[in-house]
Tab-separated table of C-alpha atoms and ligand atoms in Angstrom:
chain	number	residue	atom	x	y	z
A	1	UNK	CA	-8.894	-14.065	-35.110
A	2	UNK	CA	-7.580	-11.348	-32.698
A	3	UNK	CA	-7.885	-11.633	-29.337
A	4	UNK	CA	-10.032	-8.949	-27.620
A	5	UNK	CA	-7.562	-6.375	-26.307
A	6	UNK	CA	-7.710	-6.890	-21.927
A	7	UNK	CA	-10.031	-3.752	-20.222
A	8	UNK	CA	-9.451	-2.121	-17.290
A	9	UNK	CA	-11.695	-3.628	-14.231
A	10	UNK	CA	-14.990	-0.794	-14.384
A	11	UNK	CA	-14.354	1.730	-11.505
A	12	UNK	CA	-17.769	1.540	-9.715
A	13	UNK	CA	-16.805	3.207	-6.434
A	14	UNK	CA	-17.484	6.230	-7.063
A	15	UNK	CA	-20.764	6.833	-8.527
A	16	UNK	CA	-21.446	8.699	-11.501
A	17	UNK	CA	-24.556	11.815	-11.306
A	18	UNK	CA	-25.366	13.789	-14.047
A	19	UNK	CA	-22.908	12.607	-16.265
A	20	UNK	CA	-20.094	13.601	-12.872
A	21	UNK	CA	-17.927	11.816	-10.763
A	22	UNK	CA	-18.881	12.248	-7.538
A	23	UNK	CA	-16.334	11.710	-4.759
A	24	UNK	CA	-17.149	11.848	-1.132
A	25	UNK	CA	-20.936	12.041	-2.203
A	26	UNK	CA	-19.930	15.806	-3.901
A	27	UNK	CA	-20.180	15.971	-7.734
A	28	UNK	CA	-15.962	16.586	-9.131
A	29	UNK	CA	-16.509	20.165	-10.661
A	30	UNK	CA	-18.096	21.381	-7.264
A	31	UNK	CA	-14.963	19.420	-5.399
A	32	UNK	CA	-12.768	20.934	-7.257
A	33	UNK	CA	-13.845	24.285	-7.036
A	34	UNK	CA	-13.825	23.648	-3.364
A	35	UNK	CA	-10.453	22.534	-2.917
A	36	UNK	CA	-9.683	25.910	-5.073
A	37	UNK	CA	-7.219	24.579	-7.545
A	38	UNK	CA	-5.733	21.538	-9.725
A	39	UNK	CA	-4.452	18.970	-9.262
A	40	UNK	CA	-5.116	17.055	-5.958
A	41	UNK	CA	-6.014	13.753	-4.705
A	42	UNK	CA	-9.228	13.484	-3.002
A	43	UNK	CA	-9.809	10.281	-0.439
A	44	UNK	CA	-13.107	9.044	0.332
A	45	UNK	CA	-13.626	8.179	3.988
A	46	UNK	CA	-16.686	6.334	3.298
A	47	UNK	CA	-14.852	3.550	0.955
A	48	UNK	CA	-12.165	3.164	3.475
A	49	UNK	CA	-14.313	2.401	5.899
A	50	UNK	CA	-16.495	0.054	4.394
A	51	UNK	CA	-13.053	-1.634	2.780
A	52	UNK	CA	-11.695	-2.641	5.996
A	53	UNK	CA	-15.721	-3.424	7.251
A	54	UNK	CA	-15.926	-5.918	4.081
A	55	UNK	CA	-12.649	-7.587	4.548
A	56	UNK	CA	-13.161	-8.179	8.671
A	57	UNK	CA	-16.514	-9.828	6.910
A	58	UNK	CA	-14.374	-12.199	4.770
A	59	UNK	CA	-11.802	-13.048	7.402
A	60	UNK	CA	-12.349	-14.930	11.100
A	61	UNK	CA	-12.560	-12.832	14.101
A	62	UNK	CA	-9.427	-12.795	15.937
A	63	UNK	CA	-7.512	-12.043	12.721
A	64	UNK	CA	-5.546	-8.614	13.504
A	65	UNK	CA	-5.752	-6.117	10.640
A	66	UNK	CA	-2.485	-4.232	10.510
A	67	UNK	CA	-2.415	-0.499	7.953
A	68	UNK	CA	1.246	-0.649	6.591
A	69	UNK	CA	0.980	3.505	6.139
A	70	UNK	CA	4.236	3.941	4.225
A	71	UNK	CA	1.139	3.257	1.474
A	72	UNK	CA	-0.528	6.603	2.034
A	73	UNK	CA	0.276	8.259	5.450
A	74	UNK	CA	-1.597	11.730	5.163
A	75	UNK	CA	-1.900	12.457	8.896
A	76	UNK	CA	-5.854	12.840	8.716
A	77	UNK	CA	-6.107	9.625	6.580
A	78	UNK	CA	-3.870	7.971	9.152
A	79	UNK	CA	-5.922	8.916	12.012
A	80	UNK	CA	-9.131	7.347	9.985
A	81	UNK	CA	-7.621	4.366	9.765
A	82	UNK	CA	-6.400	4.160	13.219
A	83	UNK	CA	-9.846	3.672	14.597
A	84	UNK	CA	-10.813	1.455	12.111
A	85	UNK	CA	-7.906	-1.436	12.183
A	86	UNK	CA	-5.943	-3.525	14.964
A	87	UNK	CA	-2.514	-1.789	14.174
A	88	UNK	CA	-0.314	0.618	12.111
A	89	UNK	CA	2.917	-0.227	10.886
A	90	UNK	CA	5.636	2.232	10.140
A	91	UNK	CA	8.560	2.453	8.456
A	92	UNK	CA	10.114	5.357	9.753
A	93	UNK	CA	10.512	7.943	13.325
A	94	UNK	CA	8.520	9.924	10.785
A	95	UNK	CA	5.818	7.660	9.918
A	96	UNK	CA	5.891	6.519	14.137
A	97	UNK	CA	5.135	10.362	14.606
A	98	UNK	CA	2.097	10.279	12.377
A	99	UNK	CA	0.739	7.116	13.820
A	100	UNK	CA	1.342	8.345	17.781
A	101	UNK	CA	-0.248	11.623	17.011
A	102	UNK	CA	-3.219	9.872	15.090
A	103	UNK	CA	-3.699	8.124	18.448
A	104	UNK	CA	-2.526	4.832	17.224
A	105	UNK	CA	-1.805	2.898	20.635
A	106	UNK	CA	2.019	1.941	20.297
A	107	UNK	CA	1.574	-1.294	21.864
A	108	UNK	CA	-0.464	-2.254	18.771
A	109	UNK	CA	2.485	-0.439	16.802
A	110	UNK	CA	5.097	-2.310	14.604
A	111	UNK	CA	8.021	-0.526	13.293
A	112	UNK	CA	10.481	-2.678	10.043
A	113	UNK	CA	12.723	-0.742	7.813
A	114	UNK	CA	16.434	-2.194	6.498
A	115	UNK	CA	18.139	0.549	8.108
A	116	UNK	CA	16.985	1.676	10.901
A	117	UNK	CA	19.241	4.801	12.760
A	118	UNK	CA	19.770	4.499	16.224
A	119	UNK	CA	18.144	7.278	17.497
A	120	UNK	CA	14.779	5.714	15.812
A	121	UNK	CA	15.692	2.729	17.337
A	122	UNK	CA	15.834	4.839	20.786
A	123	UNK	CA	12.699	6.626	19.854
A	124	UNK	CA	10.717	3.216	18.974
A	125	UNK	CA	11.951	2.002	22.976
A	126	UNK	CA	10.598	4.988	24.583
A	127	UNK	CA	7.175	4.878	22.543
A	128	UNK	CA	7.304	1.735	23.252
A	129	UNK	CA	6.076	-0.189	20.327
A	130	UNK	CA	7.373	-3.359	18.754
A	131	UNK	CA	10.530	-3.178	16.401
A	132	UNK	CA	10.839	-6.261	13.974
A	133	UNK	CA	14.345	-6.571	14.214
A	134	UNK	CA	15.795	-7.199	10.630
A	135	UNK	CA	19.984	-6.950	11.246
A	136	UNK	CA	22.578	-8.447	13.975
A	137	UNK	CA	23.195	-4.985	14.132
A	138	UNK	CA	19.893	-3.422	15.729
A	139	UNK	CA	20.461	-5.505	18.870
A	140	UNK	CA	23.080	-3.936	20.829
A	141	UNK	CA	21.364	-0.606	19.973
A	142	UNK	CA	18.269	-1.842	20.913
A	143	UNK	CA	19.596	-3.377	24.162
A	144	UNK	CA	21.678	0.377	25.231
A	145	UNK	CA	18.331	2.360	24.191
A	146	UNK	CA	16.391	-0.125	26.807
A	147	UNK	CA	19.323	0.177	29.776
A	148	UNK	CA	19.700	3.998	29.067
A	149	UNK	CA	15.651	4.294	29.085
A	150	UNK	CA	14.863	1.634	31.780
A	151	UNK	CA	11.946	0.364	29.185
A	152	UNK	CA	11.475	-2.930	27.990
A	153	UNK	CA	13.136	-3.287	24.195
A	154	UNK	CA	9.862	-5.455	22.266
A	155	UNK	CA	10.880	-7.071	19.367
A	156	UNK	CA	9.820	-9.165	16.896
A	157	UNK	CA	12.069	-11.085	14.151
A	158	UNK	CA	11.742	-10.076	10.406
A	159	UNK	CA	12.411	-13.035	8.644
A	160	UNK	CA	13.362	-13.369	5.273
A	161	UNK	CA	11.908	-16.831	4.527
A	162	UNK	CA	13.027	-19.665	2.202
A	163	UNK	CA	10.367	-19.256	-0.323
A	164	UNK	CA	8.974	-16.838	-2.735
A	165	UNK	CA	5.683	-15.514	-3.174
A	166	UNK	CA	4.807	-16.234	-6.621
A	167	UNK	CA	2.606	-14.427	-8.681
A	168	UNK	CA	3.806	-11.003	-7.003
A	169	UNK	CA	3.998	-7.356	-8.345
A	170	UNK	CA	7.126	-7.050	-5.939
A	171	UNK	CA	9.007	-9.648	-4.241
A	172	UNK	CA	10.495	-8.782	-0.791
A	173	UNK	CA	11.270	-12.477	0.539
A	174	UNK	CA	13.404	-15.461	-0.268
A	175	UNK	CA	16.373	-15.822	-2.121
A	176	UNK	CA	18.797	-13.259	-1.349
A	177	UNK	CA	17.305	-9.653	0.064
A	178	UNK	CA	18.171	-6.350	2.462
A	179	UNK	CA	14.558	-7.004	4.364
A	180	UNK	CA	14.721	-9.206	6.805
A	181	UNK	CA	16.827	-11.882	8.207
A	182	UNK	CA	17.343	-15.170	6.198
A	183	UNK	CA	15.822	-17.890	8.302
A	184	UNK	CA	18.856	-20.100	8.186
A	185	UNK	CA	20.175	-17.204	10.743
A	186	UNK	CA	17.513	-17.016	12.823
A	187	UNK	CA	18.037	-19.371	15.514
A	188	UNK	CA	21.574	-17.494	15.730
A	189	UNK	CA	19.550	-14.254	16.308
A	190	UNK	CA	17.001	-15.485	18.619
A	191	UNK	CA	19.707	-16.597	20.873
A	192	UNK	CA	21.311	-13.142	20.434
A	193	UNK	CA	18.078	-11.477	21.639
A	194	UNK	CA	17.804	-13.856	24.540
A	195	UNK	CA	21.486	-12.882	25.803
A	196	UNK	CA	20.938	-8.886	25.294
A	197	UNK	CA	17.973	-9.430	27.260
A	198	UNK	CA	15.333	-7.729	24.545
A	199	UNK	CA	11.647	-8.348	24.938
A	200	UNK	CA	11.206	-11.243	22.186
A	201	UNK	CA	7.139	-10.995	21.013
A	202	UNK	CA	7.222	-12.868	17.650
A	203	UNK	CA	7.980	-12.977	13.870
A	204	UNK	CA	7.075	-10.870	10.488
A	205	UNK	CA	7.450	-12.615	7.598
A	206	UNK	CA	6.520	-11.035	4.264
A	207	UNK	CA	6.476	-12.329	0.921
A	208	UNK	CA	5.765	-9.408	-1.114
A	209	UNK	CA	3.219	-7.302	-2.261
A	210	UNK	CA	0.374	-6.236	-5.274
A	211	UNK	CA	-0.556	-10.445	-5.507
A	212	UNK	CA	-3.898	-10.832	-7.479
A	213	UNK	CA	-4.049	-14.521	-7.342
A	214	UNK	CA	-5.868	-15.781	-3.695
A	215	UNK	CA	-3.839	-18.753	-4.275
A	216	UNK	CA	-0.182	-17.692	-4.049
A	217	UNK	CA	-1.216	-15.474	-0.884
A	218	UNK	CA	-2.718	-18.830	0.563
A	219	UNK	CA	0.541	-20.778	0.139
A	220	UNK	CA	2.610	-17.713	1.222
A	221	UNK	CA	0.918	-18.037	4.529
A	222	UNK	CA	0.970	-21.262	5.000
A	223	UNK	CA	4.863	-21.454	4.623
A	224	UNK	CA	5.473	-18.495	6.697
A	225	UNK	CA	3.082	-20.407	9.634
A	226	UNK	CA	5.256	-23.577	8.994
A	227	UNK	CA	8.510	-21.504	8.997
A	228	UNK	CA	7.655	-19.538	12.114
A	229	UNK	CA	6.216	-23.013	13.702
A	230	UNK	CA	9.994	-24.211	13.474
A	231	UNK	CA	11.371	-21.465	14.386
A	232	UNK	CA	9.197	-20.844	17.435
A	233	UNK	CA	11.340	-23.974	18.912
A	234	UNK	CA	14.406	-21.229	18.696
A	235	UNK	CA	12.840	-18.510	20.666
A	236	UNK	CA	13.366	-17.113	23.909
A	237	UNK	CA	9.688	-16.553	24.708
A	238	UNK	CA	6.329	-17.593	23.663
A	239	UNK	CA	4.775	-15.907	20.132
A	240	UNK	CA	2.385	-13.314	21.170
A	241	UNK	CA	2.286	-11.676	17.522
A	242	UNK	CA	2.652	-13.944	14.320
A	243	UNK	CA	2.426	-11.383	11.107
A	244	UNK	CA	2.438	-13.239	8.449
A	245	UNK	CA	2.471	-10.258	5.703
A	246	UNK	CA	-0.102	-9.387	3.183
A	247	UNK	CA	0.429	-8.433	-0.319
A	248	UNK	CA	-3.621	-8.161	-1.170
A	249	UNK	CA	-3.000	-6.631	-4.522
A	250	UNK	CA	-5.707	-3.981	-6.381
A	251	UNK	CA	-6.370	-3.865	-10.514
A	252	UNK	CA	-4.636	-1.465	-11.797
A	253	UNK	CA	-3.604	-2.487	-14.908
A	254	UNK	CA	-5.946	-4.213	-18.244
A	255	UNK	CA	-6.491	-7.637	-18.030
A	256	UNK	CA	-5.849	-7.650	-14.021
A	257	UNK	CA	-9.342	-8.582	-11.732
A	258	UNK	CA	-9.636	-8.111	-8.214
A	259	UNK	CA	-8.657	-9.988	-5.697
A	260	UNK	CA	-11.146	-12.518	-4.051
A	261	UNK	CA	-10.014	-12.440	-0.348
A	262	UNK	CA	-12.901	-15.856	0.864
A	263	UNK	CA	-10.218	-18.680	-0.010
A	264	UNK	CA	-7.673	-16.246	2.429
A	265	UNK	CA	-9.801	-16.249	4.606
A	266	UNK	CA	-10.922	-19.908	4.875
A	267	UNK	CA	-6.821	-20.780	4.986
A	268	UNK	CA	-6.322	-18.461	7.968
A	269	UNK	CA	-9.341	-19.651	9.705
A	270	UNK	CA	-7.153	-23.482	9.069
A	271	UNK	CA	-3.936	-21.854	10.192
A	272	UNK	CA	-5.753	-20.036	13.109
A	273	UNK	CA	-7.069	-23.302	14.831
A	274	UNK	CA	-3.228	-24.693	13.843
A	275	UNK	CA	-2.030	-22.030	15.958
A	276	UNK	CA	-3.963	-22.217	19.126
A	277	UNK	CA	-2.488	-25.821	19.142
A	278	UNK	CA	0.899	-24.938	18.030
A	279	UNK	CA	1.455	-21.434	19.201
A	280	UNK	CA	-1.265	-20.905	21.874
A	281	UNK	CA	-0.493	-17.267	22.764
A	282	UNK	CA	-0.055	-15.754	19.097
A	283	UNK	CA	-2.315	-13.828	17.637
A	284	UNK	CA	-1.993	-13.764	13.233
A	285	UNK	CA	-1.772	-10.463	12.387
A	286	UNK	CA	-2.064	-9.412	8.467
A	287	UNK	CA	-0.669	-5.989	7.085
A	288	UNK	CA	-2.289	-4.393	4.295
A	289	UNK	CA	-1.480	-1.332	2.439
A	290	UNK	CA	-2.784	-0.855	-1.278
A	291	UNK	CA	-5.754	-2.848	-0.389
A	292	UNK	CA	-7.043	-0.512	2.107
A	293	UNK	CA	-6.324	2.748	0.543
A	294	UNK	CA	-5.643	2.548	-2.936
A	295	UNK	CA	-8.842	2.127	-4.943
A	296	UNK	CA	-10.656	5.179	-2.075
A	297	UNK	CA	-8.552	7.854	-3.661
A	298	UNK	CA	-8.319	9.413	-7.312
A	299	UNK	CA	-6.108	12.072	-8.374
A	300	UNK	CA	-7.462	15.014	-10.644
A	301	UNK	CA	-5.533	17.317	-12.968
A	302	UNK	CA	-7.419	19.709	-15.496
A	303	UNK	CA	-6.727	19.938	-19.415
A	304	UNK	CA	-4.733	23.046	-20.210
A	305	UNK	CA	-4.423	22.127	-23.795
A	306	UNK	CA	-5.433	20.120	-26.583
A	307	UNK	CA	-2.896	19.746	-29.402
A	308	UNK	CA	-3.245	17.651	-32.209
A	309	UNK	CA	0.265	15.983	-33.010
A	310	UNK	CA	0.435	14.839	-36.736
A	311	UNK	CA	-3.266	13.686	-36.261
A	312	UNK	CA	-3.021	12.105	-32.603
A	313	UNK	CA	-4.602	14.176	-30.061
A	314	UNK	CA	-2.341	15.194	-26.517
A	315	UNK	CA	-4.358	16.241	-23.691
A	316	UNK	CA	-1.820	18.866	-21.844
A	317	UNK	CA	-2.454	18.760	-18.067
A	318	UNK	CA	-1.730	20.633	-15.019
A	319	UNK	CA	-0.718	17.441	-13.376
A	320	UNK	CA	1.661	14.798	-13.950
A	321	UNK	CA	4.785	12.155	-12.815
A	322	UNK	CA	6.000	14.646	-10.520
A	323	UNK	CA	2.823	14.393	-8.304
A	324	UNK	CA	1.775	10.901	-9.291
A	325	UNK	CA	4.897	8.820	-10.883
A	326	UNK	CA	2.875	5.461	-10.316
A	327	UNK	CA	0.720	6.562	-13.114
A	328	UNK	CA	3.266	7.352	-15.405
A	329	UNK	CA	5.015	3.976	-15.732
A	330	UNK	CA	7.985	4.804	-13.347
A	331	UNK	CA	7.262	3.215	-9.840
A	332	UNK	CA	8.695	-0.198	-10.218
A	333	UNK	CA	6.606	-0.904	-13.733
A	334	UNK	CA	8.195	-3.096	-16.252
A	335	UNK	CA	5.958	-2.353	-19.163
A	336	UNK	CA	4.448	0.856	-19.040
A	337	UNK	CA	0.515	0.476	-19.339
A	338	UNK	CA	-2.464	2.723	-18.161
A	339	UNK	CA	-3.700	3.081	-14.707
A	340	UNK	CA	-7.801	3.574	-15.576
A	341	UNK	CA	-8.477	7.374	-16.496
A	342	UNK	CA	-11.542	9.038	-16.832
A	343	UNK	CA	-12.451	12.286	-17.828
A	344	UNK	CA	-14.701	13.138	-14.797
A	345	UNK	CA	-16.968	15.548	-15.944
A	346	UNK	CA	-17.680	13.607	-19.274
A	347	UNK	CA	-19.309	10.373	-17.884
A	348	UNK	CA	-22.012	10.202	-20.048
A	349	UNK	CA	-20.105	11.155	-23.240
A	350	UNK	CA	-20.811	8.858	-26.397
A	351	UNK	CA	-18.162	11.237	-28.753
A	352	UNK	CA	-15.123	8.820	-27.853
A	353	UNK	CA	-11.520	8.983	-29.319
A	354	UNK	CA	-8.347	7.718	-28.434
A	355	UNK	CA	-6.131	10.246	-26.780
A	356	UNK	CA	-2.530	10.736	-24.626
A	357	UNK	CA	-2.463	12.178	-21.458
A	358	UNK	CA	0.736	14.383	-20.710
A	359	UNK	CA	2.022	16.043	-17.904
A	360	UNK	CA	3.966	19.692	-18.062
A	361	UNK	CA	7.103	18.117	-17.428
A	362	UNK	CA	9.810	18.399	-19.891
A	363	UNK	CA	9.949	15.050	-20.314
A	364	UNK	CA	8.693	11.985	-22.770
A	365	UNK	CA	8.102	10.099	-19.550
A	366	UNK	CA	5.587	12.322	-18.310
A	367	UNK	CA	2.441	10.050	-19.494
A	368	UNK	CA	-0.359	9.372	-17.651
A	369	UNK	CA	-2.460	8.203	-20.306
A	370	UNK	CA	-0.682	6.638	-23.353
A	371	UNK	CA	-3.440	5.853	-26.420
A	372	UNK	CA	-6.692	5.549	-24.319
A	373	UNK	CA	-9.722	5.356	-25.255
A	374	UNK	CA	-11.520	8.359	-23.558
A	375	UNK	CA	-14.620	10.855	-24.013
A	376	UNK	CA	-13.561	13.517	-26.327
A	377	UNK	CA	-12.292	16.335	-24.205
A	378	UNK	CA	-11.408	20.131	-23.945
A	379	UNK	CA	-9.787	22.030	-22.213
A	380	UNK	CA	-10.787	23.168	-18.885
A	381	UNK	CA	-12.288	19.108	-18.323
A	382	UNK	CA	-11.184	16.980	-15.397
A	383	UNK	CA	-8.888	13.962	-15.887
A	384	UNK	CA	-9.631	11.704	-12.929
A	385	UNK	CA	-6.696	9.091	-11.876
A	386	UNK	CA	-8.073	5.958	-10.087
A	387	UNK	CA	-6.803	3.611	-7.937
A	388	UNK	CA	-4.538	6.214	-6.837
A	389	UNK	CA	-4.997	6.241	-3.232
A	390	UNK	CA	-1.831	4.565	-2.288
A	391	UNK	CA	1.536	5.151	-3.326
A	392	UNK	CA	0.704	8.399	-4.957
A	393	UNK	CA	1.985	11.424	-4.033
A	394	UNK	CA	4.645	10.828	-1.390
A	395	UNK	CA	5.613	8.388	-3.791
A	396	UNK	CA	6.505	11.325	-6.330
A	397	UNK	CA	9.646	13.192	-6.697
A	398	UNK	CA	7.099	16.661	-6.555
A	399	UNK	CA	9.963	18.565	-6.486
A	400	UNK	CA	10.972	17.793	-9.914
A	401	UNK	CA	10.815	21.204	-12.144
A	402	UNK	CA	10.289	22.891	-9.734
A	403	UNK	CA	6.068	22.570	-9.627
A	404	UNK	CA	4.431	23.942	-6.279
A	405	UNK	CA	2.928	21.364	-3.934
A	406	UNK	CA	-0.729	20.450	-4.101
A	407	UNK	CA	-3.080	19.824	-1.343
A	408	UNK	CA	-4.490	16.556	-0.598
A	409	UNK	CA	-7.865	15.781	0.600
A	410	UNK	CA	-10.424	12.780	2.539
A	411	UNK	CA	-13.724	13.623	1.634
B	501	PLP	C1	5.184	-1.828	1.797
B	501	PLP	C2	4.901	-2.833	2.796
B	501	PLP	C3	3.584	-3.217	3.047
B	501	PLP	C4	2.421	-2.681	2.270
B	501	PLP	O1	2.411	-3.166	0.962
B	501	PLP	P1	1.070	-3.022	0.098
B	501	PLP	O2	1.422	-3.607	-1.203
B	501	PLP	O3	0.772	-1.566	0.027
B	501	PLP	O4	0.009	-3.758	0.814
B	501	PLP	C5	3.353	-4.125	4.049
B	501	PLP	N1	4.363	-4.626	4.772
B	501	PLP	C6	5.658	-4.287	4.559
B	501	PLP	C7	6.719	-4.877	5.385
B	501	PLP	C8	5.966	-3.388	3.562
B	501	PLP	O5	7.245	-3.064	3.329
């Protein structure tokens, strides 16, 4: 017998009126005849809100919740966040800007990136927010930027650890990697820090990212506590800020179930009362992209066309990889499969068929749904995107043929 082919996880966030989407509590036709054209992506303020409220639920107190915004870092989304987690971490003088303006406060701030220049190393002194240094390299430039400044230079040490996080979408520790600094090296760093006279705060260790499996995050953790724990007897000051990553993945794909964030949470309560023993002054800090934003925001394109193709129907859309390359396959996917699609203004539809989903690109690779079963659909109808609120469209080469830029919106 055949197995039953995997299904997408239902998308219940965004409840359904009418036989509508709504988003943001409005129904999608009236949304998108306010935003006054297709495509966009449309964040709901309400599920981020109640996403960070529910996790805080499932974690101890004391546990610092971190927004890695290279995941989505629309300025007004950005300043949403701010006020609802313990930190935002950037990647970039660009992404610092967002976060200061936002009214992030920079000493809850964390800034990693590979290559760092040194005039965003200069910049990161005189906000004064923490870098995690992750090269030999950044410490004489840190160390000038502090003399030249008269600032403290706080730093924390980006270690690549010993380990991998199994079970990931995307592996960004152990074995060899650009992130980071492999923990054999670190004592040889810390001591470097100590003589340039930087402001040492603590470590970042992280394993990866898009994990599904509460299990492999556990043990992730609880190597990178043990690693820093050794480490720690290398440092030239006490740990005030132990980040020990995140990685909380979202479904995206058929087959793939969410994440159950209780067993992470009993482990860090464990590895919290470890530390007040071991590391009395650090506070664990997790950093969380995806999981935040991604399942709060959908992107919508409308149906220009509907050609039949030697009997398989193409749905021709305004939107496609340019704007929202996750969806098509091309953002670090091995096996192209289907993000979950809906057609939003067909809800209630019982006339189904199985249908592709192209883009106006030029381009085979312009798929954003490839043989779904869907609602039969017309032109003029609304293909929704889900769990598209992170890594969407500043994740998108937009400038590709030469498309004009859409808007973006938080309901
Ligand atoms: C990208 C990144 C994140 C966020 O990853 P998500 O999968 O979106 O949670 C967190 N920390 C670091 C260091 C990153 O590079």
């Amino acid at each position: 017998m055949n197995k039953p082919a995997p299904t997408h996880t239902p998308m219940t966030q965004f409840p359904v009126r009418d036989g509508e989407l709504t988003i943001g509590g409005m129904p999608l036709t009236r949304l998108a005849a306010r935003v006054g054209q297709t495509p966009f992506y449309a964040h709901d303020r309400g599920l981020l809100t109640r996403r960070v409220a529910q996790l805080r639920e499932q974690l101890p107190r004391g546990i610092q919740l971190h927004y890695a915004m290279k995941a989505n870092p629309m300025p007004v989304l950005v300043c949403h966040m701010a006020g609802l987690v313990d930190g935002i971490d950037v990647a970039s003088a660009g992404e610092l800007k967002v976060a200061l303006d936002a009214g992030a406060d920079p000493a809850d701030i964390s800034f990693a990136g590979p290559g760092k220049q040194p005039l965003e190393l200069q910049q990161a002194v005189a906000a004064g927010i923490l870098v995690n240094i992750e090269s030999f390299r950044e410490i004489p430039l840190l160390a000038q930027a502090s003399e030249q400044l008269g600032l403290p230079a706080r730093v924390a040490v980006r270690v690549n650890p010993d380990f991998e996080l199994k079970s990931s979408g995307m592996k960004m520790g152990g074995g060899p990697k650009q992130f980071g600094v492999d923990a054999e090296q670190v004592p040889d760093l810390l001591q470097a820090i100590g003589n340039a006279g930087l402001h040492f705060e603590g470590f970042h260790l992280f394993a990866g990212s898009q994990n599904l499996q509460a299990g492999a995050i556990v043990e992730a953790q609880q190597k990178s506590f043990e690693l820093a724990c050794r480490l720690a007897e290398h440092a030239p000051a006490p740990i005030r800020f132990l980040n020990l990553g995140g990685g909380f993945g979202i479904p995206y794909f058929p087959g793939e179930r969410p994440l159950d964030p209780a067993p992470i949470g009993d482990n860090l309560a464990t590895l919290q009362a470890e530390a007040a023993r071991r590391l009395p002054e650090a506070a664990l800090v997790i950093e969380l992209g995806r999981y935040f934003v991604g399942e709060a925001g959908v992107y919508v394109c409308r149906i220009l066309d509907r050609k039949l193709s030697r009997g398989h129907p193409y749905l021709v859309t305004d939107g496609g990889l340019h704007q929202h390359l996750a969806a098509s396959g091309n953002f670090g996917q091995i096996i192209r499969k289907n993000y979950p699609v809906a057609i939003g203004n067909r809800m209630d539809e019982t006339e189904m068929e199985t249908a592709s989903v192209v883009g106006p690109l030029c381009t085979p690779l312009d798929l954003l749904a490839d043989r779904m079963t869907l609602p039969k659909a017309q032109p003029g109808d609304l293909v929704v995107i889900f769990q598209s609120g992170a890594y969407g469209l500043t994740a998108s080469p937009e400038k590709f043929l030469g498309h004009p830029g859409i808007p973006e919106i938080l309901v």
